[in-house]
XYZ file of C-alpha atoms in Angstrom:
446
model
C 0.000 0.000 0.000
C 2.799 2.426 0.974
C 4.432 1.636 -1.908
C 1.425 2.117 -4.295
C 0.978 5.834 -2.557
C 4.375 6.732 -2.824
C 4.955 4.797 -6.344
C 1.852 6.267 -7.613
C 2.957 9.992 -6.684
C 6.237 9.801 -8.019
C 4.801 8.207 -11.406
C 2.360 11.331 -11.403
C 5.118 13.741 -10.931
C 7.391 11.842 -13.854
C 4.806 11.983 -16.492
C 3.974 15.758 -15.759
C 7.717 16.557 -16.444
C 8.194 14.435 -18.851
C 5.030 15.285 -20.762
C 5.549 18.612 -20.515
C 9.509 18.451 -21.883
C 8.006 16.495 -24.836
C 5.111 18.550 -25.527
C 7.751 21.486 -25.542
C 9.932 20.151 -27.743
C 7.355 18.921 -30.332
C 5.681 22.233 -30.321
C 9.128 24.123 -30.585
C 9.643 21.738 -33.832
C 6.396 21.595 -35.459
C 6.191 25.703 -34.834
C 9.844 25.800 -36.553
C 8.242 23.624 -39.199
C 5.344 25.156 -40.144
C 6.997 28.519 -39.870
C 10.066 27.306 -42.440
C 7.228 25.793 -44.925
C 5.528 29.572 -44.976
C 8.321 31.320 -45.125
C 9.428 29.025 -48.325
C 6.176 30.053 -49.762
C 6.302 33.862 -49.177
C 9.887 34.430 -49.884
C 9.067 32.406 -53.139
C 6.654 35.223 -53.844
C 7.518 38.654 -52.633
C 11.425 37.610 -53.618
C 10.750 38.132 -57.389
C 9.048 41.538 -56.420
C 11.614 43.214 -54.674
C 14.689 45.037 -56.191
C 18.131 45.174 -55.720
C 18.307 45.362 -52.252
C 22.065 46.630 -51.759
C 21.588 49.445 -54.140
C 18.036 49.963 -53.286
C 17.388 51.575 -49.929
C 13.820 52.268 -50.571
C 11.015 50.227 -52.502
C 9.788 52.250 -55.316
C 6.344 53.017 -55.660
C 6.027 50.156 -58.594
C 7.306 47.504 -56.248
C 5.186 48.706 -53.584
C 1.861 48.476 -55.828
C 2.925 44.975 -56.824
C 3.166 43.873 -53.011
C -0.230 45.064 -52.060
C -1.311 43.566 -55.191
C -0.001 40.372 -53.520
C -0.221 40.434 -50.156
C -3.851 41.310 -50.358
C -5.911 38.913 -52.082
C -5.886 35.315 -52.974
C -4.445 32.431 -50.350
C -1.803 34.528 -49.227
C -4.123 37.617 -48.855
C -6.789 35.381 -46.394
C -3.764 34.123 -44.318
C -1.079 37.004 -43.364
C -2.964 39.485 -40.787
C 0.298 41.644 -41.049
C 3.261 42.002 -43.358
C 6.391 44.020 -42.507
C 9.901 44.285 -44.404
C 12.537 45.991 -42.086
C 16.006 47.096 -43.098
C 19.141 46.592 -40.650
C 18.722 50.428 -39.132
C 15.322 49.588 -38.057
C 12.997 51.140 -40.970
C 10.028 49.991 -42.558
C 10.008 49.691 -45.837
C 7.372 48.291 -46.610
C 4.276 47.037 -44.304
C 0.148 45.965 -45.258
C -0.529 49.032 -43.059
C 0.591 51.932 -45.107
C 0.624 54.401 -41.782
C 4.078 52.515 -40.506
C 6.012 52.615 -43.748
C 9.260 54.122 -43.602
C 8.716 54.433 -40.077
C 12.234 53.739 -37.939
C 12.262 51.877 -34.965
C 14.916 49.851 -32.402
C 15.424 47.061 -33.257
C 14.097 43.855 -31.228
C 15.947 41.155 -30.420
C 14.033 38.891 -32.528
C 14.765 41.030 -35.531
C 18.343 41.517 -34.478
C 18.241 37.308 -34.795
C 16.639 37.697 -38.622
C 19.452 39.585 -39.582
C 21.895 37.170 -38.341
C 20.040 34.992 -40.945
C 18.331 32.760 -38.643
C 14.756 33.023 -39.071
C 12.393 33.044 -36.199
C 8.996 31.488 -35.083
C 6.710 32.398 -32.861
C 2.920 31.168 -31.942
C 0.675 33.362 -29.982
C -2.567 31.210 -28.986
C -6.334 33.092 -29.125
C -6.304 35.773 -26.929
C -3.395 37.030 -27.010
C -3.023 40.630 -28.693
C -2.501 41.572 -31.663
C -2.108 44.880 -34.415
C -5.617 43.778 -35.519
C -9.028 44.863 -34.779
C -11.290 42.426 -34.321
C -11.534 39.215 -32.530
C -8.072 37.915 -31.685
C -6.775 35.266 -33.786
C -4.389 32.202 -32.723
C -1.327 33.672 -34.713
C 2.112 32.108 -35.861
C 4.726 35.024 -36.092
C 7.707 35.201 -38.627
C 10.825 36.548 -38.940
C 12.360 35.575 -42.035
C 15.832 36.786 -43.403
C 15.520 38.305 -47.055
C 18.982 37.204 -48.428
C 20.975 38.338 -51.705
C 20.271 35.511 -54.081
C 24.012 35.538 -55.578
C 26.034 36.793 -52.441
C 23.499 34.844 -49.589
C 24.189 38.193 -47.508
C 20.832 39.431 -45.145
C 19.860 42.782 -46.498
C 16.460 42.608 -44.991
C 14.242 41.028 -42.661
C 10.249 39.821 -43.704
C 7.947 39.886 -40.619
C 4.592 38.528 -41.008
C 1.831 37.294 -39.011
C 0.051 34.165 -40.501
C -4.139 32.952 -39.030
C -2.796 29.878 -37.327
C -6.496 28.664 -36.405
C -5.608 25.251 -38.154
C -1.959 24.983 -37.004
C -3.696 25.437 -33.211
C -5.871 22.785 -33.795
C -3.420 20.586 -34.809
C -0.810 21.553 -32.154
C -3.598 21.045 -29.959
C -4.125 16.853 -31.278
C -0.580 16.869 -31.413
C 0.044 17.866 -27.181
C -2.758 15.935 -26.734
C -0.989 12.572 -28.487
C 1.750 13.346 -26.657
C 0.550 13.369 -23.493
C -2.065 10.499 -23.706
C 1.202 8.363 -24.883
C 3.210 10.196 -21.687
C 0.452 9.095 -19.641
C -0.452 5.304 -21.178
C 3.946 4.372 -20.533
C 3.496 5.920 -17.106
C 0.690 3.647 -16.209
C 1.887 0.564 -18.155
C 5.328 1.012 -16.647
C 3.639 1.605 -13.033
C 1.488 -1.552 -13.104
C 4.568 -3.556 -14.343
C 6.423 -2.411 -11.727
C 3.800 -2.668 -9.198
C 3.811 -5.917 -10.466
C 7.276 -6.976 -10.128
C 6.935 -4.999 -6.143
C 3.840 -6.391 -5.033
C 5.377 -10.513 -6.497
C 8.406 -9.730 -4.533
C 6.467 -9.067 -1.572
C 4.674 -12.040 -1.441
C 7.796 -13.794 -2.059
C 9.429 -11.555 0.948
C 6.103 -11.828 2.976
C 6.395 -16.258 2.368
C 10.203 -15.769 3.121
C 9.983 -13.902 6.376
C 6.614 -16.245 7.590
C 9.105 -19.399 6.818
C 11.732 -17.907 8.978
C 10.218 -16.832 11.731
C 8.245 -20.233 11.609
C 12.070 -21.431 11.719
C 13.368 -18.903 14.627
C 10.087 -20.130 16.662
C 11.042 -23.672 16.099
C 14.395 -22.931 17.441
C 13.434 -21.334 20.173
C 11.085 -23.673 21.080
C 14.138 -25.980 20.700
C 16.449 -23.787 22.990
C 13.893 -23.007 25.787
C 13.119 -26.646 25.744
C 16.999 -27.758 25.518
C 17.992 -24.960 29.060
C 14.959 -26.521 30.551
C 17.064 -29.663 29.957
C 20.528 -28.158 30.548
C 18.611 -26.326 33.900
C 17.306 -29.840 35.093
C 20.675 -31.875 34.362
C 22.422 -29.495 36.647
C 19.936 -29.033 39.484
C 20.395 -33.084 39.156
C 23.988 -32.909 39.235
C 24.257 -30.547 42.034
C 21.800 -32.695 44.090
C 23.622 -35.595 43.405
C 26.686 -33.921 44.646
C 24.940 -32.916 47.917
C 24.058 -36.677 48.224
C 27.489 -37.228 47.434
C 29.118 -35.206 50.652
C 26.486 -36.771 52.238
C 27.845 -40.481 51.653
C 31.445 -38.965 51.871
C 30.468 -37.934 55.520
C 28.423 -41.404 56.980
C 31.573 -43.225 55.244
C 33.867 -40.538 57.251
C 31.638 -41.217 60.718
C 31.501 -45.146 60.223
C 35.399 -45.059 59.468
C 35.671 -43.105 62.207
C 33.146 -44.591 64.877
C 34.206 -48.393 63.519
C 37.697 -49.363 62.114
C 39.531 -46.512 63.817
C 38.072 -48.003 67.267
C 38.923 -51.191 66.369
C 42.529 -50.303 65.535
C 42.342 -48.317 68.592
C 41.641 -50.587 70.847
C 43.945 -53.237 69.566
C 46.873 -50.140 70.162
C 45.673 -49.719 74.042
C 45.536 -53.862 74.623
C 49.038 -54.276 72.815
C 50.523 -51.835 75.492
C 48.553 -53.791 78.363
C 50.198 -54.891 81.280
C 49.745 -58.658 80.919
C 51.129 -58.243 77.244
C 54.270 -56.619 77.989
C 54.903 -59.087 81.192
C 54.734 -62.214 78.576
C 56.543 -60.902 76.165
C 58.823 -58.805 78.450
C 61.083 -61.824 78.014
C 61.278 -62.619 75.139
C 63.352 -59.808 72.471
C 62.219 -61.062 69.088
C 58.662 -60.868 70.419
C 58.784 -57.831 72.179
C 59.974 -56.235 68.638
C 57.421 -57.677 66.361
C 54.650 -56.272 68.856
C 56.391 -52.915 68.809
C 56.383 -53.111 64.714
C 52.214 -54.086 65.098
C 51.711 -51.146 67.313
C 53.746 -49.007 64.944
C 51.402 -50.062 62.568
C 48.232 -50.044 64.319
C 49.099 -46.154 64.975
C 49.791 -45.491 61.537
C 46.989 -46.866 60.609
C 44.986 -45.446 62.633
C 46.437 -41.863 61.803
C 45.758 -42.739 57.958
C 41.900 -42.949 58.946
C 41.543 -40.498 61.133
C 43.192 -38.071 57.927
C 40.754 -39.774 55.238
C 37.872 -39.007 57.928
C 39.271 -35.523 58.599
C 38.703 -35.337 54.609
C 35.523 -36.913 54.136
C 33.447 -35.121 56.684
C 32.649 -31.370 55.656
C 32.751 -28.527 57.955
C 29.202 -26.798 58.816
C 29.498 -24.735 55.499
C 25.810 -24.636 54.545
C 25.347 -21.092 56.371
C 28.917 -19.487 55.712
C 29.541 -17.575 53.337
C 32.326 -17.504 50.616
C 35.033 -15.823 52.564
C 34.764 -17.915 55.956
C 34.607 -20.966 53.698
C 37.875 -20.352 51.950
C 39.359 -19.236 55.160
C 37.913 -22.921 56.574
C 39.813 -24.995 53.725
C 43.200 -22.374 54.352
C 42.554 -23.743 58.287
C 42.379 -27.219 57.442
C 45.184 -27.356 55.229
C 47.552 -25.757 57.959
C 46.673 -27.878 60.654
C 47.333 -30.874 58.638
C 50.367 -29.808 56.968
C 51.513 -27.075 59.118
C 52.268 -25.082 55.924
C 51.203 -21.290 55.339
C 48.545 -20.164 52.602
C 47.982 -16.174 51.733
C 44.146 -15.449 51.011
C 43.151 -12.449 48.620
C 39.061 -12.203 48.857
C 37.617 -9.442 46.321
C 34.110 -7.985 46.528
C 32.413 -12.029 47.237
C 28.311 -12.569 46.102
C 26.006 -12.711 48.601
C 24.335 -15.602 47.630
C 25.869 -19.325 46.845
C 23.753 -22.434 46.314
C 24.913 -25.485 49.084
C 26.330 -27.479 45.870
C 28.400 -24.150 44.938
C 29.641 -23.916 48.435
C 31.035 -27.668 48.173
C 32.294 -27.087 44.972
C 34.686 -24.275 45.844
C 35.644 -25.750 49.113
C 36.334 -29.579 47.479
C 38.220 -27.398 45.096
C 40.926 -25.300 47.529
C 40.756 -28.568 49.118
C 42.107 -30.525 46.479
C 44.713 -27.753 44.824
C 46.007 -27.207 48.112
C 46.585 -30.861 48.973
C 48.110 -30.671 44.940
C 50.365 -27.784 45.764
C 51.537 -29.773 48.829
C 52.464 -33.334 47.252
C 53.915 -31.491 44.517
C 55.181 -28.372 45.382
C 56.304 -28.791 48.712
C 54.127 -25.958 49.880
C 55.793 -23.010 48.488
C 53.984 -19.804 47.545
C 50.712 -21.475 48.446
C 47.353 -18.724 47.740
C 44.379 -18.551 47.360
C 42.623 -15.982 45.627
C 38.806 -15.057 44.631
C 37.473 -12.341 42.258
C 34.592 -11.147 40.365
C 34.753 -10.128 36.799
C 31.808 -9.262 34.631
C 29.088 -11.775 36.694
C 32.203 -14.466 36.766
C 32.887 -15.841 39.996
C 36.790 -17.117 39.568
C 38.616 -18.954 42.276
C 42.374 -19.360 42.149
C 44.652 -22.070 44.285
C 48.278 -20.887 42.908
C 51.802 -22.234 44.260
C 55.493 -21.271 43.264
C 56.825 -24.910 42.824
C 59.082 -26.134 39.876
C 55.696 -26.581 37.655
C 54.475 -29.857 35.534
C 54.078 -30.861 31.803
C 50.392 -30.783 31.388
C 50.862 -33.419 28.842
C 52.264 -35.962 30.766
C 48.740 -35.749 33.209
C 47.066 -38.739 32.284
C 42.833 -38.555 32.088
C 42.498 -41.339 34.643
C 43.833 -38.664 37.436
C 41.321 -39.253 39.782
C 42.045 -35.673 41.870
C 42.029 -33.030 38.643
C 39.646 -35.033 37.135
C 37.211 -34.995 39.923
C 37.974 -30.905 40.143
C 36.754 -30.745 36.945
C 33.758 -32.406 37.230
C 33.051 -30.803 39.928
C 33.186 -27.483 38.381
C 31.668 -28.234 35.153
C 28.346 -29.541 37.303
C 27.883 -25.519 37.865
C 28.318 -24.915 34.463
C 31.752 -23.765 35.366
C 35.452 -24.035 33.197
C 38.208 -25.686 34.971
C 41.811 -24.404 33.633
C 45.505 -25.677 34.586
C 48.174 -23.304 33.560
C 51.865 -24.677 34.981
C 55.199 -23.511 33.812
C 58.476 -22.967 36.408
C 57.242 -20.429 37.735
C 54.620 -21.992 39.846
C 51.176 -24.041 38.775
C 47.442 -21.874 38.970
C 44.438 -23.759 38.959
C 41.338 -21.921 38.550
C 37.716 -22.348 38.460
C 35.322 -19.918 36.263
C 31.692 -20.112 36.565
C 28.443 -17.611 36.355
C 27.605 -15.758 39.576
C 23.878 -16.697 37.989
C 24.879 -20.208 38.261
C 26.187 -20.659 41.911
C 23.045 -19.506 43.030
């Protein structure tokens, strides 16, 4: 429809100039036309009349006889309404109104344009004014140059006014020709091109129904595949929640059952009645020194893989106490030093989130120990853009992360771990020191 308004105008507005250039141009040629054929016809007669015009500067009063004779009856009589012969300094020297011969006068530019020897048209429609009484006539004026017939020189100028009631009438069909045919390409060439518009619309229209068929398909297809994505990792993080849960009854039975056991077995090998029968006796004596040994050890070995197992109370802390929880840990079992760097912590974390990160300094930590002896030990946390990202960072000689095979139970778990928020897990090692760091949406840990 907009198009059609819009089209439509524009159409209008390009036939109305075009129309009116043509119809300006055909009635500039058929004037010129016309004009040429009567000048032909008049020069043709008045030129035998007249006399040597270079050596003549007047007409006689023979010559003058023989042009009214002329110019006032017959075919030529009925259709010139004036008749004027100038000479170059602007006097008439002849005209079909004897009161204005050998009258002077300035000379107007169209005249000045005859006696460059270019003749002139002009057409003045009905109504216009004119030198004669009466009604006013549709006239076609002349300017004709009067040349020497052996030297082609200008040595006078014919004016006459020719009854151009005919020549209207057939400028008239002519314009109206013109701009019927304007107007009939105009509205061919708009209904084409409607056409062709209003085709690739519908085409456009199909197109764009197709695609957004398409984009609601997708969508469909993306809402329903996060509703997935959202229900495999409430299921994960659940299932890790279970998971501490597990890790801490197998922590309190190891605890409450083998670790009593072995225990109690350490207090009855250093009874009384034990030492006095074996008090004797050397090679006994030693091998139940070497069980206690190992009972203890034992025993210590448990009581570290319970220590590991069973979780602090982290449900209500919040992000800084729990990193500062795993730092504790860590340096009462290894009575090494960690620096902690905390930066502007959420609010908010989600129980499985809170395990996450503290499994995670647990486990880098324990890494940087085995490995790296302990040196440079941090920890670090940050916020960038709605990214939560926890570092664990030492300064120990560094690993080929090539040589780390997939089977590696303790970076493997870590990344599992992290990926069940919809976290990245990264491992960058050189010389300088080993950083492993966890990346995951604030959104996400909540």
């Amino acid at each position: 429809m907009q198009f059609l308004s819009i089209g439509g105008a524009v159409s209008v507005c390009a036939m109305v100039l075009i129309g009116a250039f043509v119809s300006d141009r055909i009635e500039d040629t058929v004037t010129s036309n016309a004009a040429a054929t009567t000048a032909l016809y008049v020069d043709s007669v008045i030129a035998p009349l007249l006399p040597d015009m270079q050596r003549n500067e007047v007409l006689d009063e023979t010559t003058t006889r023989a042009l009214d004779e002329t110019l006032g009856q017959g075919a030529l009589g009925d259709r010139l309404l004036l008749f004027r012969l100038w000479r170059s300094d602007g006097t008439v020297l002849y005209a079909n109104d004897a009161a204005i011969t050998g009258t002077r006068h300035v000379l107007s530019d169209t005249l000045k344009t005859a006696f460059s020897g270019r003749m002139v048209a002009q057409f003045a429609p009905a109504g216009e004014e004119t030198n004669q009484s009466g009604p006013t006539l549709p006239v076609l004026k002349i300017y004709n140059p009067v040349l020497q017939p052996w030297s082609g020189e200008v040595v006078a100028v014919s004016e006459f006014h020719e009854a151009a009631g005919e020549f209207q009438q057939s400028l008239f069909r002519t314009r109206l020709h013109t701009w019927f045919a304007v107007a009939a390409f105009t509205l061919v060439f708009f209904v084409l091109l409607s056409a062709i518009v209003l085709r690739g619309s519908r085409t456009i229209e199909r197109q764009r129904h197709d695609l957004k068929e398409r984009v609601e398909d997708l969508s469909r297809s993306l809402s329903q595949n996060q509703a997935l994505r959202d229900r495999v990792q409430r299921a994960t993080q659940r299932a890790t929640t279970l998971n501490e849960g597990y890790l801490r009854r197998i922590g309190a039975d190891l605890h409450d059952g083998p670790a009593q056991l072995l225990a109690y077995a350490a207090l009855r090998l250093d009874g009384e009645a034990l030492r006095r029968s074996t008090g004797s006796d050397e090679p006994s004596r030693k091998e139940v020194v070497a069980i206690k040994a190992s009972l203890d050890e034992a025993m210590q070995e448990i009581r570290t893989i319970c220590s590991g197992l069973v979780l602090p109370q982290i449900e209500g802390a919040s992000l800084p106490d729990i990193l500062q929880e795993a730092i504790r840990a860590h340096r009462m079992r290894t009575g090494t030093s960690v620096a902690l760097s905390v930066s502007t912590p959420p609010e908010r974390l989600s129980a499985a989130a809170k395990i996450c990160i503290y499994r995670f300094v647990q486990e880098g930590l324990n890494n940087a120990y085995r490995h790296a002896g302990g040196i440079g030990q941090a920890v670090s946390q940050r916020v960038d853009g709605g990214l939560l990202i926890v570092e664990v960072a030492d300064r120990g000689p560094g690993f080929d992360l090539d040589q780390v095979q997939p089977t590696s139970l303790g970076l493997a778990g870590l990344r599992e771990r992290v990926e069940s928020l919809g976290g990245t897990f990264e491992i960058t090692s050189s010389k300088a020191g080993t950083v492993l760091r966890m990346t995951t949406s604030i959104e996400e840990t909540k």
